[in-house]
mmCIF file of C-alpha atoms in Angstrom:
data_model
loop_
_atom_site.group_PDB
_atom_site.id
_atom_site.type_symbol
_atom_site.label_atom_id
_atom_site.label_comp_id
_atom_site.label_asym_id
_atom_site.label_seq_id
_atom_site.Cartn_x
_atom_site.Cartn_y
_atom_site.Cartn_z
ATOM 1 C CA MET S 1 -29.640 -7.068 1.353
ATOM 2 C CA THR S 2 -32.088 -8.706 3.764
ATOM 3 C CA ARG S 3 -30.724 -12.198 2.974
ATOM 4 C CA VAL S 4 -27.150 -11.018 3.459
ATOM 5 C CA LEU S 5 -27.957 -9.497 6.843
ATOM 6 C CA ILE S 6 -29.748 -12.670 7.965
ATOM 7 C CA ARG S 7 -26.713 -14.754 6.873
ATOM 8 C CA LEU S 8 -24.639 -12.834 9.460
ATOM 9 C CA TYR S 9 -26.484 -14.761 12.187
ATOM 10 C CA PRO S 10 -25.412 -18.280 13.253
ATOM 11 C CA ALA S 11 -27.246 -21.240 11.647
ATOM 12 C CA GLY S 12 -29.086 -22.222 14.862
ATOM 13 C CA TRP S 13 -30.466 -18.703 15.228
ATOM 14 C CA ARG S 14 -31.555 -18.567 11.553
ATOM 15 C CA ALA S 15 -33.372 -21.926 11.916
ATOM 16 C CA ARG S 16 -35.366 -20.595 14.793
ATOM 17 C CA TYR S 17 -35.951 -16.937 13.944
ATOM 18 C CA GLY S 18 -34.879 -16.597 10.273
ATOM 19 C CA ASP S 19 -38.304 -16.703 8.633
ATOM 20 C CA GLU S 20 -40.078 -14.297 10.967
ATOM 21 C CA PHE S 21 -37.051 -12.005 11.043
ATOM 22 C CA GLU S 22 -37.015 -11.893 7.255
ATOM 23 C CA ALA S 23 -40.749 -11.121 7.288
ATOM 24 C CA LEU S 24 -40.119 -8.283 9.723
ATOM 25 C CA LEU S 25 -37.304 -6.789 7.601
ATOM 26 C CA GLU S 26 -39.597 -6.883 4.522
ATOM 27 C CA GLU S 27 -42.212 -4.860 6.348
ATOM 28 C CA ARG S 28 -40.367 -1.550 6.019
ATOM 29 C CA PRO S 29 -37.193 -0.182 4.270
ATOM 30 C CA LEU S 30 -33.969 -0.576 6.250
ATOM 31 C CA GLY S 31 -32.051 2.534 7.300
ATOM 32 C CA PRO S 32 -28.376 2.743 8.369
ATOM 33 C CA PHE S 33 -29.476 2.485 11.982
ATOM 34 C CA ASP S 34 -31.314 -0.752 11.305
ATOM 35 C CA VAL S 35 -28.351 -2.263 9.378
ATOM 36 C CA ALA S 36 -25.881 -1.309 12.153
ATOM 37 C CA ASP S 37 -28.298 -2.655 14.776
ATOM 38 C CA ILE S 38 -28.588 -5.982 12.907
ATOM 39 C CA VAL S 39 -24.821 -6.320 12.419
ATOM 40 C CA LEU S 40 -24.188 -5.737 16.149
ATOM 41 C CA SER S 41 -26.979 -8.119 17.126
ATOM 42 C CA ALA S 42 -25.633 -10.755 14.757
ATOM 43 C CA ILE S 43 -22.218 -10.393 16.446
ATOM 44 C CA ASP S 44 -23.952 -10.773 19.794
ATOM 45 C CA ALA S 45 -25.712 -13.939 18.609
ATOM 46 C CA ARG S 46 -22.442 -15.413 17.447
ATOM 47 C CA ILE S 47 -20.597 -14.518 20.664
ATOM 48 C CA ARG S 48 -23.357 -15.642 22.916
ATOM 49 C CA PRO S 49 -25.160 -18.511 21.151
ATOM 50 C CA ARG S 50 -28.034 -19.828 23.266
ATOM 51 C CA GLY S 51 -30.626 -22.577 23.351
ATOM 52 C CA VAL S 52 -30.505 -26.163 22.108
ATOM 53 C CA ALA S 53 -29.627 -25.288 18.548
ATOM 54 C CA ALA S 54 -26.793 -23.146 19.819
ATOM 55 C CA ALA S 55 -24.989 -26.046 21.446
ATOM 56 C CA GLY S 56 -23.811 -27.438 18.089
ATOM 57 C CA ASP S 57 -22.904 -23.942 16.905
ATOM 58 C CA HIS S 58 -20.809 -23.326 20.060
ATOM 59 C CA SER S 59 -18.734 -26.461 19.495
ATOM 60 C CA ARG S 60 -18.303 -25.621 15.781
ATOM 61 C CA GLY S 61 -17.120 -22.161 16.725
ATOM 62 C CA VAL S 62 -14.601 -23.539 19.202
ATOM 63 C CA LEU S 63 -13.293 -25.959 16.655
ATOM 64 C CA MET S 64 -12.942 -23.245 13.970
ATOM 65 C CA THR S 65 -11.063 -21.202 16.437
ATOM 66 C CA LEU S 66 -8.840 -24.204 17.278
ATOM 67 C CA ARG S 67 -8.049 -24.718 13.595
ATOM 68 C CA LEU S 68 -7.180 -21.047 12.998
ATOM 69 C CA GLY S 69 -5.134 -21.068 16.200
ATOM 70 C CA GLY S 70 -3.348 -24.254 15.108
ATOM 71 C CA ILE S 71 -2.421 -22.811 11.695
ATOM 72 C CA ALA S 72 -1.246 -19.552 13.351
ATOM 73 C CA ALA S 73 0.841 -21.518 15.835
ATOM 74 C CA ILE S 74 2.617 -23.438 13.038
ATOM 75 C CA VAL S 75 3.158 -20.337 10.914
ATOM 76 C CA GLY S 76 4.242 -18.299 13.990
ATOM 77 C CA GLY S 77 6.637 -20.940 15.299
ATOM 78 C CA ALA S 78 8.232 -21.404 11.858
ATOM 79 C CA LEU S 79 8.552 -17.625 11.206
ATOM 80 C CA TRP S 80 10.032 -17.115 14.649
ATOM 81 C CA LEU S 81 12.795 -19.693 13.943
ATOM 82 C CA VAL S 82 13.391 -18.498 10.335
ATOM 83 C CA SER S 83 13.603 -14.799 11.342
ATOM 84 C CA LEU S 84 16.010 -15.440 14.233
ATOM 85 C CA ALA S 85 18.164 -17.774 12.182
ATOM 86 C CA GLY S 86 18.142 -15.364 9.247
ATOM 87 C CA ALA S 87 19.145 -12.463 11.425
ATOM 88 C CA SER S 88 22.020 -14.459 12.975
ATOM 89 C CA VAL S 89 23.403 -16.262 9.916
ATOM 90 C CA ILE S 90 22.515 -14.099 6.912
ATOM 91 C CA GLN S 91 23.304 -10.518 7.821
ATOM 92 C CA GLY S 92 21.335 -8.175 5.569
ATOM 93 C CA ALA S 93 22.072 -4.578 4.750
ATOM 94 C CA ASP S 94 20.201 -3.331 7.833
ATOM 95 C CA GLY S 95 18.580 -6.464 9.232
ATOM 96 C CA GLN S 96 15.096 -4.970 8.795
ATOM 97 C CA PRO S 97 13.636 -7.818 6.655
ATOM 98 C CA TRP S 98 14.319 -10.228 9.481
ATOM 99 C CA GLN S 99 12.844 -7.883 12.044
ATOM 100 C CA ALA S 100 9.703 -7.470 9.923
ATOM 101 C CA LEU S 101 9.500 -11.242 9.659
ATOM 102 C CA PHE S 102 9.889 -11.436 13.416
ATOM 103 C CA VAL S 103 6.996 -9.050 13.988
ATOM 104 C CA LEU S 104 4.894 -11.238 11.654
ATOM 105 C CA ALA S 105 5.767 -14.146 13.802
ATOM 106 C CA LEU S 106 4.770 -12.189 16.869
ATOM 107 C CA GLY S 107 1.367 -11.419 15.266
ATOM 108 C CA ALA S 108 0.815 -15.058 14.238
ATOM 109 C CA LEU S 109 1.668 -16.282 17.780
ATOM 110 C CA LEU S 110 -0.817 -13.779 19.264
ATOM 111 C CA VAL S 111 -3.476 -15.235 16.960
ATOM 112 C CA ALA S 112 -2.414 -18.702 17.991
ATOM 113 C CA MET S 113 -2.647 -17.841 21.685
ATOM 114 C CA ILE S 114 -6.155 -16.341 21.276
ATOM 115 C CA GLY S 115 -7.295 -19.235 19.032
ATOM 116 C CA LEU S 116 -5.942 -22.057 21.195
ATOM 117 C CA SER S 117 -7.066 -20.485 24.478
ATOM 118 C CA GLY S 118 -10.853 -20.945 23.812
ATOM 119 C CA ASP S 119 -11.820 -23.160 26.716
ATOM 120 C CA GLN S 120 -8.712 -22.310 28.813
ATOM 121 C CA GLY S 121 -9.849 -18.703 28.914
ATOM 122 C CA ARG S 122 -13.038 -19.665 30.672
ATOM 123 C CA GLU S 123 -11.302 -22.018 33.133
ATOM 124 C CA GLN S 124 -8.220 -19.924 33.936
ATOM 125 C CA PRO S 125 -9.229 -16.392 32.900
ATOM 126 C CA ARG S 126 -6.528 -14.504 34.760
ATOM 127 C CA LEU S 127 -3.648 -16.674 33.586
ATOM 128 C CA VAL S 128 -4.819 -16.747 29.948
ATOM 129 C CA TRP S 129 -5.558 -13.003 29.863
ATOM 130 C CA ALA S 130 -2.019 -12.385 31.252
ATOM 131 C CA ALA S 131 -0.585 -14.749 28.675
ATOM 132 C CA VAL S 132 -2.272 -12.805 25.852
ATOM 133 C CA ALA S 133 -2.041 -9.276 27.269
ATOM 134 C CA ILE S 134 1.731 -9.327 28.034
ATOM 135 C CA PRO S 135 2.706 -10.163 24.387
ATOM 136 C CA ILE S 136 0.174 -7.599 23.076
ATOM 137 C CA ILE S 137 1.961 -4.933 25.125
ATOM 138 C CA GLY S 138 5.255 -6.422 23.926
ATOM 139 C CA ALA S 139 4.126 -6.178 20.281
ATOM 140 C CA ALA S 140 3.383 -2.498 20.793
ATOM 141 C CA ILE S 141 6.851 -1.938 22.355
ATOM 142 C CA SER S 142 8.417 -3.927 19.544
ATOM 143 C CA ALA S 143 6.684 -1.815 16.939
ATOM 144 C CA VAL S 144 7.914 1.315 18.639
ATOM 145 C CA GLY S 145 11.421 -0.145 18.571
ATOM 146 C CA MET S 146 11.199 -0.900 14.855
ATOM 147 C CA LEU S 147 9.954 2.645 14.183
ATOM 148 C CA GLY S 148 12.957 3.920 16.175
ATOM 149 C CA MET S 149 15.376 1.871 14.086
ATOM 150 C CA ALA S 150 13.953 3.380 10.931
ATOM 151 C CA ILE S 151 14.212 6.945 12.360
ATOM 152 C CA VAL S 152 17.279 7.116 14.543
ATOM 153 C CA GLY S 153 19.218 3.908 13.756
ATOM 154 C CA ASP S 154 21.344 2.800 16.745
ATOM 155 C CA ALA S 155 21.212 6.153 18.620
ATOM 156 C CA PRO S 156 19.669 6.319 22.057
ATOM 157 C CA PHE S 157 15.940 6.403 21.560
ATOM 158 C CA LEU S 158 13.683 5.915 24.591
ATOM 159 C CA PHE S 159 14.839 6.522 28.239
ATOM 160 C CA GLY S 160 18.466 6.022 27.007
ATOM 161 C CA ALA S 161 17.719 2.611 25.384
ATOM 162 C CA SER S 162 18.509 1.990 21.739
ATOM 163 C CA PRO S 163 15.634 1.015 19.347
ATOM 164 C CA TRP S 164 17.151 -2.443 19.189
ATOM 165 C CA GLU S 165 16.912 -2.808 22.944
ATOM 166 C CA VAL S 166 13.336 -1.575 22.892
ATOM 167 C CA TRP S 167 12.549 -4.130 20.149
ATOM 168 C CA VAL S 168 14.077 -6.970 22.161
ATOM 169 C CA LEU S 169 11.914 -5.970 25.144
ATOM 170 C CA GLY S 170 8.884 -6.822 23.041
ATOM 171 C CA THR S 171 10.334 -10.212 22.276
ATOM 172 C CA ILE S 172 10.979 -10.876 25.922
ATOM 173 C CA ALA S 173 7.331 -10.086 26.589
ATOM 174 C CA LEU S 174 6.270 -12.609 23.907
ATOM 175 C CA ILE S 175 8.464 -15.281 25.519
ATOM 176 C CA ILE S 176 7.124 -14.550 29.042
ATOM 177 C CA GLY S 177 3.519 -14.624 27.646
ATOM 178 C CA SER S 178 4.226 -17.927 25.886
ATOM 179 C CA GLY S 179 5.558 -19.449 29.092
ATOM 180 C CA LEU S 180 2.363 -18.445 30.873
ATOM 181 C CA PHE S 181 0.325 -19.839 27.986
ATOM 182 C CA ALA S 182 2.294 -23.160 28.190
ATOM 183 C CA LEU S 183 1.505 -23.246 31.938
ATOM 184 C CA ALA S 184 -2.195 -22.650 31.291
ATOM 185 C CA SER S 185 -2.136 -25.346 28.555
ATOM 186 C CA LEU S 186 -0.494 -27.868 30.883
ATOM 187 C CA ARG S 187 -3.050 -27.187 33.622
ATOM 188 C CA GLY S 188 -5.971 -27.286 31.249
ATOM 189 C CA GLY S 189 -4.838 -30.446 29.497
ATOM 190 C CA ARG S 190 -6.848 -29.747 26.296
ATOM 191 C CA VAL S 191 -3.950 -29.258 23.890
ATOM 192 C CA SER S 192 -0.776 -31.293 23.290
ATOM 193 C CA ARG S 193 1.118 -31.745 26.540
ATOM 194 C CA VAL S 194 4.378 -32.423 24.611
ATOM 195 C CA GLY S 195 3.945 -29.100 22.780
ATOM 196 C CA ALA S 196 3.213 -27.275 26.031
ATOM 197 C CA ILE S 197 6.275 -28.779 27.747
ATOM 198 C CA LEU S 198 8.566 -27.929 24.778
ATOM 199 C CA LEU S 199 7.140 -24.368 24.783
ATOM 200 C CA MET S 200 7.728 -24.030 28.532
ATOM 201 C CA ILE S 201 11.395 -25.285 28.217
ATOM 202 C CA GLY S 202 11.883 -22.971 25.239
ATOM 203 C CA ALA S 203 10.519 -19.971 27.065
ATOM 204 C CA VAL S 204 12.761 -20.529 30.113
ATOM 205 C CA ALA S 205 15.876 -21.301 28.064
ATOM 206 C CA ALA S 206 15.512 -18.576 25.390
ATOM 207 C CA LEU S 207 15.247 -15.646 27.852
ATOM 208 C CA PRO S 208 19.019 -15.629 28.737
ATOM 209 C CA LEU S 209 19.950 -15.320 25.061
ATOM 210 C CA LEU S 210 17.540 -12.433 24.559
ATOM 211 C CA PHE S 211 18.952 -10.609 27.523
ATOM 212 C CA GLY S 212 22.425 -11.323 26.128
ATOM 213 C CA VAL S 213 21.435 -9.934 22.682
ATOM 214 C CA ALA S 214 19.970 -6.826 24.235
ATOM 215 C CA TYR S 215 22.896 -6.147 26.507
ATOM 216 C CA SER S 216 26.506 -6.444 25.364
ATOM 217 C CA ASN S 217 27.858 -8.919 27.979
ATOM 218 C CA GLY S 218 26.160 -12.075 26.632
ATOM 219 C CA PRO S 219 25.367 -15.277 28.558
ATOM 220 C CA GLY S 220 28.623 -17.074 27.590
ATOM 221 C CA ASP S 221 29.181 -20.165 25.359
ATOM 222 C CA ALA S 222 27.351 -22.690 27.478
ATOM 223 C CA GLY S 223 24.456 -20.295 28.020
ATOM 224 C CA SER S 224 24.380 -19.531 24.337
ATOM 225 C CA ILE S 225 24.088 -23.234 23.378
ATOM 226 C CA LEU S 226 21.327 -23.707 25.959
ATOM 227 C CA ALA S 227 19.542 -20.644 24.676
ATOM 228 C CA ILE S 228 19.804 -21.746 20.966
ATOM 229 C CA LEU S 229 18.315 -25.166 22.008
ATOM 230 C CA GLY S 230 15.682 -23.173 23.833
ATOM 231 C CA ILE S 231 14.835 -21.239 20.661
ATOM 232 C CA PHE S 232 14.367 -24.526 18.782
ATOM 233 C CA ALA S 233 12.224 -25.919 21.682
ATOM 234 C CA PHE S 234 10.178 -22.680 21.642
ATOM 235 C CA ALA S 235 9.533 -22.827 17.906
ATOM 236 C CA GLY S 236 9.040 -26.642 18.002
ATOM 237 C CA GLY S 237 6.569 -26.244 20.947
ATOM 238 C CA TRP S 238 4.393 -23.805 18.959
ATOM 239 C CA VAL S 239 4.509 -25.967 15.830
ATOM 240 C CA TRP S 240 3.686 -29.102 17.899
ATOM 241 C CA LEU S 241 0.763 -27.335 19.584
ATOM 242 C CA GLY S 242 -0.485 -26.210 16.229
ATOM 243 C CA ILE S 243 -0.322 -29.682 14.666
ATOM 244 C CA GLY S 244 -2.107 -31.131 17.740
ATOM 245 C CA ALA S 245 -4.847 -28.515 17.485
ATOM 246 C CA ILE S 246 -5.440 -29.232 13.738
ATOM 247 C CA ARG S 247 -5.562 -32.992 14.441
ATOM 248 C CA THR S 248 -8.143 -32.369 17.176
ATOM 249 C CA ASP S 249 -10.143 -30.239 14.722
ATOM 250 C CA ARG S 250 -10.043 -32.948 12.037
ATOM 251 C CA ALA S 251 -10.934 -35.705 14.501
ATOM 252 C CA ALA S 252 -13.948 -33.729 15.700
ATOM 253 C CA GLY S 253 -14.922 -32.961 12.089
ATOM 254 C CA ILE S 254 -14.871 -36.709 11.216
ATOM 255 C CA THR S 255 -16.841 -37.509 14.369
ATOM 256 C CA SER S 256 -19.564 -34.914 13.565
ATOM 257 C CA ARG S 257 -19.780 -36.083 9.940
ATOM 258 C CA GLU S 258 -20.195 -39.704 11.086
ATOM 259 C CA ALA S 259 -22.960 -38.594 13.430
ATOM 260 C CA ILE S 260 -24.987 -37.360 10.501
ATOM 261 C CA PRO S 261 -27.156 -40.287 9.245
ATOM 262 C CA MET I 1 -36.561 -15.628 39.606
ATOM 263 C CA THR I 2 -35.169 -13.967 36.459
ATOM 264 C CA ARG I 3 -34.396 -10.330 36.843
ATOM 265 C CA ILE I 4 -34.599 -8.165 33.741
ATOM 266 C CA PRO I 5 -31.379 -6.268 34.623
ATOM 267 C CA GLU I 6 -29.502 -9.581 34.051
ATOM 268 C CA PHE I 7 -30.182 -9.013 30.322
ATOM 269 C CA GLY I 8 -27.367 -6.484 30.213
ATOM 270 C CA ARG I 9 -27.676 -3.936 27.410
ATOM 271 C CA PHE I 10 -30.933 -5.708 26.300
ATOM 272 C CA ALA I 11 -32.589 -5.035 29.716
ATOM 273 C CA GLU I 12 -34.374 -1.836 28.630
ATOM 274 C CA PRO I 13 -35.615 -3.318 25.259
ATOM 275 C CA ALA I 14 -36.749 -6.439 27.112
ATOM 276 C CA LEU I 15 -38.783 -4.370 29.590
ATOM 277 C CA LEU I 16 -40.368 -2.416 26.752
ATOM 278 C CA ILE I 17 -41.276 -5.644 24.923
ATOM 279 C CA LEU I 18 -42.881 -7.052 28.110
ATOM 280 C CA VAL I 19 -44.888 -3.916 28.555
ATOM 281 C CA SER I 20 -46.061 -4.111 24.905
ATOM 282 C CA LEU I 21 -47.045 -7.775 25.262
ATOM 283 C CA SER I 22 -48.908 -7.062 28.496
ATOM 284 C CA GLU I 23 -51.896 -5.927 26.504
ATOM 285 C CA GLY I 24 -52.005 -9.061 24.379
ATOM 286 C CA PRO I 25 -49.994 -11.205 21.859
ATOM 287 C CA LYS I 26 -48.088 -9.375 19.103
ATOM 288 C CA HIS I 27 -45.692 -10.327 16.419
ATOM 289 C CA GLY I 28 -42.240 -8.698 15.967
ATOM 290 C CA TYR I 29 -43.222 -5.805 13.706
ATOM 291 C CA ALA I 30 -46.268 -4.926 15.903
ATOM 292 C CA ILE I 31 -44.074 -4.926 19.001
ATOM 293 C CA MET I 32 -41.478 -2.710 17.293
ATOM 294 C CA THR I 33 -44.053 -0.122 16.114
ATOM 295 C CA ASP I 34 -45.894 -0.236 19.496
ATOM 296 C CA VAL I 35 -42.641 0.358 21.371
ATOM 297 C CA GLU I 36 -41.650 3.186 19.048
ATOM 298 C CA ALA I 37 -45.091 4.834 19.282
ATOM 299 C CA GLY I 38 -45.324 4.543 23.087
ATOM 300 C CA TYR I 39 -41.684 5.259 23.982
ATOM 301 C CA GLY I 40 -40.795 7.685 21.235
ATOM 302 C CA ARG I 41 -37.485 6.040 20.391
ATOM 303 C CA PRO I 42 -36.684 3.577 17.661
ATOM 304 C CA MET I 43 -36.020 -0.033 18.457
ATOM 305 C CA GLY I 44 -33.816 -1.735 15.835
ATOM 306 C CA PRO I 45 -34.878 -5.162 14.436
ATOM 307 C CA GLY I 46 -31.647 -6.772 15.658
ATOM 308 C CA THR I 47 -32.179 -5.445 19.216
ATOM 309 C CA LEU I 48 -35.795 -6.569 19.127
ATOM 310 C CA TYR I 49 -34.924 -10.135 18.260
ATOM 311 C CA ALA I 50 -31.910 -10.258 20.605
ATOM 312 C CA ALA I 51 -34.258 -9.296 23.490
ATOM 313 C CA LEU I 52 -37.058 -11.606 22.268
ATOM 314 C CA ALA I 53 -34.626 -14.599 22.186
ATOM 315 C CA ARG I 54 -33.470 -13.841 25.743
ATOM 316 C CA LEU I 55 -37.063 -13.415 26.993
ATOM 317 C CA GLU I 56 -38.111 -16.647 25.385
ATOM 318 C CA GLU I 57 -35.086 -18.527 26.665
ATOM 319 C CA ARG I 58 -35.887 -17.415 30.202
ATOM 320 C CA GLY I 59 -39.550 -18.391 29.843
ATOM 321 C CA LEU I 60 -40.892 -14.843 30.190
ATOM 322 C CA ILE I 61 -42.642 -14.934 26.822
ATOM 323 C CA GLU I 62 -43.694 -17.771 24.536
ATOM 324 C CA ALA I 63 -44.058 -18.058 20.779
ATOM 325 C CA LEU I 64 -47.407 -18.917 19.168
ATOM 326 C CA GLU I 65 -48.074 -20.527 15.821
ATOM 327 C CA PRO I 66 -46.891 -18.291 12.951
ATOM 328 C CA VAL I 67 -49.330 -16.618 10.628
ATOM 329 C CA ASP I 68 -47.828 -15.863 7.141
ATOM 330 C CA ARG I 69 -44.271 -16.149 8.529
ATOM 331 C CA ARG I 70 -45.138 -13.630 11.287
ATOM 332 C CA ARG I 71 -44.958 -15.318 14.669
ATOM 333 C CA PRO I 72 -46.812 -13.742 17.572
ATOM 334 C CA TYR I 73 -45.438 -13.781 21.091
ATOM 335 C CA ARG I 74 -47.332 -13.604 24.367
ATOM 336 C CA LEU I 75 -46.425 -12.994 27.972
ATOM 337 C CA THR I 76 -46.161 -16.091 30.224
ATOM 338 C CA ALA I 77 -47.404 -16.189 33.853
ATOM 339 C CA VAL I 78 -43.786 -15.898 34.966
ATOM 340 C CA GLY I 79 -43.228 -13.039 32.570
ATOM 341 C CA ALA I 80 -46.239 -11.185 33.964
ATOM 342 C CA THR I 81 -44.968 -11.637 37.572
ATOM 343 C CA VAL I 82 -41.426 -10.463 36.621
ATOM 344 C CA LEU I 83 -42.880 -7.486 34.776
ATOM 345 C CA GLU I 84 -45.035 -6.482 37.702
ATOM 346 C CA GLU I 85 -42.099 -6.719 40.144
ATOM 347 C CA GLN I 86 -39.893 -4.724 37.818
ATOM 348 C CA LEU I 87 -42.505 -1.986 37.340
ATOM 349 C CA GLN I 88 -43.107 -1.781 41.150
ATOM 350 C CA ASP I 89 -39.361 -1.451 41.687
ATOM 351 C CA LEU I 90 -39.234 1.323 39.060
ATOM 352 C CA ALA I 91 -42.328 3.058 40.597
ATOM 353 C CA GLY I 92 -40.605 2.960 44.076
ATOM 354 C CA PHE I 93 -37.472 4.360 42.636
ATOM 355 C CA ALA I 94 -39.388 7.099 40.855
ATOM 356 C CA ARG I 95 -41.253 8.058 44.067
ATOM 357 C CA LEU I 96 -37.933 8.173 46.012
ATOM 358 C CA GLY I 97 -36.395 10.372 43.285
ATOM 359 C CA LEU I 98 -39.316 12.728 43.195
ATOM 360 C CA GLN I 99 -39.391 13.061 46.994
ATOM 361 C CA ARG I 100 -35.711 13.980 47.083
ATOM 362 C CA LEU I 101 -36.040 16.357 44.219
ATOM 363 C CA ARG I 102 -38.959 18.166 45.848
ATOM 364 C CA GLY I 103 -37.125 18.162 49.248
ATOM 365 C CA SER I 104 -34.036 19.816 47.786
ATOM 366 C CA ALA I 105 -36.204 22.345 45.932
ATOM 367 C CA GLY I 106 -38.148 23.294 49.001
#
């Protein structure tokens, strides 16, 4: 039990305080309060590493976040494209499998934004918080829309809007958030610029199509072609950003391994 | 000069640790039991070490050589100054509060 609790702390912390902390924990039996206190403090130590030993931990933490963000970006971008293509080309009985896939894409892209925004969040906090908060609100709206589809079908659902329209609102929020995230990425210059530019183009171009999907009078043929290209750019931008993040993570991993004598 | 309130939610435990160390060096378990005996409220081991790490990082306490894995800590000169200022602030605040309380009662 004691060993497991100490393992919750970062390596730098354990190297400095591990022995004496273990001795302290062995002095008396641990109650639930102690265990909860240790878990919370271990989280604090991981969130706010400090001291010389913490510097290495911090960069490792950022890189781990970058890797997870990169994987989520690739998965999210791919799911986004597959779900939209599936819903357009292969009409299911009620379209719900594609909608569920779309919500998965939404979740993956939220993870990607949080993971890839590590340093950007410190340099451009307002922009990055907006880029993440708007899609989170959108995801909630989207979930309400999906629930509505399951309950009332196409009937008016919320403030006269159909569940489908409510669901599309969530998607629009994701695209706006992605556009803001692309802007923060371009300004920060820490992730792939090509990916960020593709994402920005995709976000701007895909919006007209979504408004067209939500409301009956669509954007027209030329607008539709532009919007479809935008959807590809949007998905491609996320995948590109993800691949770039994983490459950065691998390069840093090789550098740190080479640094070990 | 480091201010204890900058320690956020660890400000109160940090102050209690400084008070405990003001009578001489102590290791973690001795600090914890001393604080619990003097203050009447439990201090979790995680909180204790989170506050110790912050105090050490700011140079308010320093670690001595460990004895059987138990490492004592002692107050530094800076730590003693910070503690004195903090206690004087608290004493002033307590006096003001008592004056107002007695004034409103009278």
